[in-house]
Coordinates of C-alpha atoms in Angstrom, one line a residue:
M1 CA -24.5 -4.8 10.9
L2 CA -23.0 -2.4 8.9
M3 CA -20.8 0.5 10.9
I4 CA -21.3 3.8 9.7
G5 CA -19.7 6.7 11.9
A6 CA -20.3 10.0 11.6
T7 CA -20.4 13.3 13.9
V8 CA -23.6 15.7 13.9
W9 CA -22.8 19.2 14.7
G10 CA -24.6 22.4 14.7
I11 CA -28.2 20.9 16.3
R12 CA -29.2 23.4 18.9
P13 CA -31.6 21.3 20.9
A14 CA -32.7 24.1 23.9
H15 CA -32.6 27.4 24.2
V16 CA -32.4 28.0 28.2
L17 CA -33.9 30.7 29.8
S18 CA -32.7 29.9 33.3
Q19 CA -29.2 31.6 34.6
S20 CA -28.9 28.3 36.5
V21 CA -28.0 26.2 33.5
E22 CA -25.3 27.5 31.1
P23 CA -26.3 26.9 27.3
E24 CA -22.9 24.5 27.0
M25 CA -23.6 22.5 29.8
V26 CA -26.9 20.9 28.0
A27 CA -25.8 21.2 24.7
P28 CA -24.9 17.7 23.5
K29 CA -22.9 15.8 20.7
W30 CA -24.9 13.5 18.3
V31 CA -23.1 10.5 17.0
V32 CA -24.2 8.5 14.6
T33 CA -23.6 4.7 14.3
G34 CA -24.8 1.2 12.5
S35 CA -27.9 0.5 10.6
P36 CA -30.8 1.2 11.5
V37 CA -29.5 4.8 12.3
R38 CA -28.8 4.7 16.2
V39 CA -28.3 8.5 17.6
T40 CA -26.2 8.6 20.7
I41 CA -26.0 11.8 23.3
E42 CA -22.8 12.8 24.7
Y43 CA -23.8 15.5 27.2
G44 CA -22.1 18.1 28.1
N45 CA -23.2 18.2 31.8
S46 CA -25.0 14.7 32.3
S47 CA -26.1 16.5 35.5
A48 CA -28.1 18.7 33.9
P49 CA -32.1 18.6 35.1
G50 CA -34.8 17.6 32.9
L51 CA -32.9 17.5 29.5
E52 CA -35.7 16.2 27.0
Y53 CA -35.9 15.7 23.3
R54 CA -38.8 14.1 21.3
F55 CA -38.2 12.6 17.9
D56 CA -41.5 13.1 15.5
L57 CA -41.5 11.6 12.0
S58 CA -43.0 14.7 9.6
D59 CA -45.8 12.4 8.6
G60 CA -47.2 13.0 11.9
R61 CA -46.0 9.6 13.2
T62 CA -43.9 10.3 16.6
S63 CA -41.0 8.2 17.4
G64 CA -40.5 8.8 20.9
W65 CA -38.9 10.6 23.5
M66 CA -35.6 10.6 24.6
T67 CA -34.1 12.3 28.2
T68 CA -31.3 12.8 29.7
R69 CA -31.5 9.3 31.2
D70 CA -31.2 7.8 28.1
T71 CA -28.0 7.8 25.9
S72 CA -29.0 6.6 22.5
F73 CA -32.3 6.5 20.2
T74 CA -32.8 4.2 17.4
F75 CA -34.7 6.0 14.0
T76 CA -35.7 3.1 12.6
D77 CA -37.9 4.6 10.0
A78 CA -36.3 7.0 7.2
G79 CA -37.7 10.0 6.9
V80 CA -37.4 13.9 8.2
Y81 CA -37.6 14.1 11.8
V82 CA -38.1 17.1 14.1
V83 CA -36.0 17.3 17.1
W84 CA -37.6 19.2 19.9
G85 CA -35.4 20.0 23.0
S86 CA -36.3 21.4 26.5
V87 CA -35.2 21.7 29.2
G88 CA -37.2 21.4 32.5
V89 CA -37.4 21.4 36.1
A90 CA -39.3 19.6 38.8
G91 CA -42.4 19.3 38.5
G92 CA -42.2 19.2 34.6
R93 CA -42.1 22.9 34.2
E94 CA -40.6 24.4 30.8
L95 CA -37.8 26.4 31.2
G96 CA -37.0 27.1 27.0
A97 CA -38.0 25.0 23.6
A98 CA -36.3 25.2 20.4
T99 CA -36.9 22.7 17.4
D100 CA -34.5 21.9 14.5
S101 CA -34.7 18.7 12.2
I102 CA -32.4 15.7 10.7
R103 CA -33.2 14.0 8.1
V104 CA -32.9 10.2 7.7
L105 CA -32.0 9.3 4.2
D106 CA -32.4 5.8 5.1
S107 CA -31.5 3.2 7.6
A108 CA -27.6 4.1 7.8
L109 CA -27.1 7.6 6.8
L110 CA -27.8 11.0 7.9
S111 CA -27.5 14.6 6.2
F112 CA -25.9 16.6 8.7
G113 CA -22.3 16.0 8.9
A114 CA -20.1 13.9 6.2
V115 CA -20.8 10.3 6.7
Q116 CA -17.3 8.5 6.7
K117 CA -15.7 5.1 7.4
P118 CA -13.6 5.7 11.0
P119 CA -10.0 6.1 9.7
V120 CA -7.8 2.9 9.6
P121 CA -5.0 3.6 12.4
P122 CA -1.5 3.9 11.0
R123 CA -0.5 0.6 12.9
D124 CA -2.8 -1.6 11.1
Q125 CA -1.8 0.5 7.3
I126 CA 1.9 -0.3 8.4
S127 CA 1.1 -4.1 9.1
R128 CA -1.1 -5.0 6.1
W129 CA 2.5 -3.3 4.0
L130 CA 4.4 -5.5 6.2
L131 CA 2.2 -8.4 5.4
L132 CA 1.9 -7.5 1.8
L133 CA 5.8 -7.6 0.9
L134 CA 6.3 -10.8 2.9
L135 CA 3.7 -12.3 0.4
L136 CA 5.8 -10.8 -2.4
F137 CA 9.2 -11.8 -1.2
L138 CA 7.8 -15.7 -0.6
V139 CA 6.1 -15.1 -4.3
I140 CA 9.7 -14.4 -5.6
V141 CA 11.2 -17.4 -3.9
V142 CA 8.9 -19.7 -4.9
A143 CA 9.0 -18.6 -8.7
I144 CA 13.0 -18.9 -8.3
E145 CA 13.0 -22.4 -6.6
A146 CA 10.5 -23.4 -9.7
S147 CA 12.5 -22.3 -12.6
S148 CA 15.9 -23.6 -11.2
E149 CA 14.0 -26.8 -10.5
L150 CA 12.8 -26.9 -14.2
M151 CA 16.4 -26.0 -15.4
R152 CA 17.7 -29.0 -13.7
T153 CA 15.5 -31.1 -15.5
A154 CA 15.1 -30.0 -18.6
D155 CA 18.9 -30.3 -19.3
P156 CA 20.0 -33.6 -18.3
P157 CA 23.8 -34.1 -17.6
R158 CA 25.0 -34.6 -21.5
V159 CA 28.3 -36.7 -21.8
S160 CA 31.0 -35.1 -24.3
V161 CA 32.2 -37.6 -27.0
R162 CA 35.6 -36.7 -26.2
S163 CA 35.5 -37.7 -22.6
S164 CA 33.9 -40.9 -23.7
A165 CA 36.7 -41.7 -26.1
A166 CA 39.1 -41.0 -23.7
A167 CA 37.8 -43.2 -21.4
A168 CA 37.4 -45.9 -24.2
S169 CA 41.4 -45.9 -25.2
A170 CA 42.0 -46.4 -21.6
R171 CA 40.4 -49.3 -21.3
M172 CA 41.8 -50.5 -24.0
E173 CA 45.3 -49.4 -22.8
G174 CA 45.4 -51.0 -19.5

């Protein structure tokens, strides 16, 4: 599965009319991961009552509901989704609602926010560089060893004419 991460900011899912629930308490942060796109909601206050979202494709196909009891929603189709956010109370009475939209470009991208790969931790980068340096050192050592072995086999030991003549004369004298 292709893992692509992004954070989607600026979607205002609810205008809260009740004084008992603060808007920042129910404003979610949208985190997009995976393929197909999976939207995870992180609530500012998970105990906010009756927070609901409805995802509708703009061509009329209803995609589904998500409430505070759900933590994520998966987009399976590309298209423009209208996000309906509402805050309700016991009995289902709606206190306030607002709409916004997000465009799912394909099964792994959203138009909001910069879609980017998660950054590589510095420790991983350092270990990669150390591994590359070790590999380079090994290649150099093997190359030096191979070249010295070639030098030894290419140049057999030569016996000089002088030393062989001296040995012959020594034998004759003896």
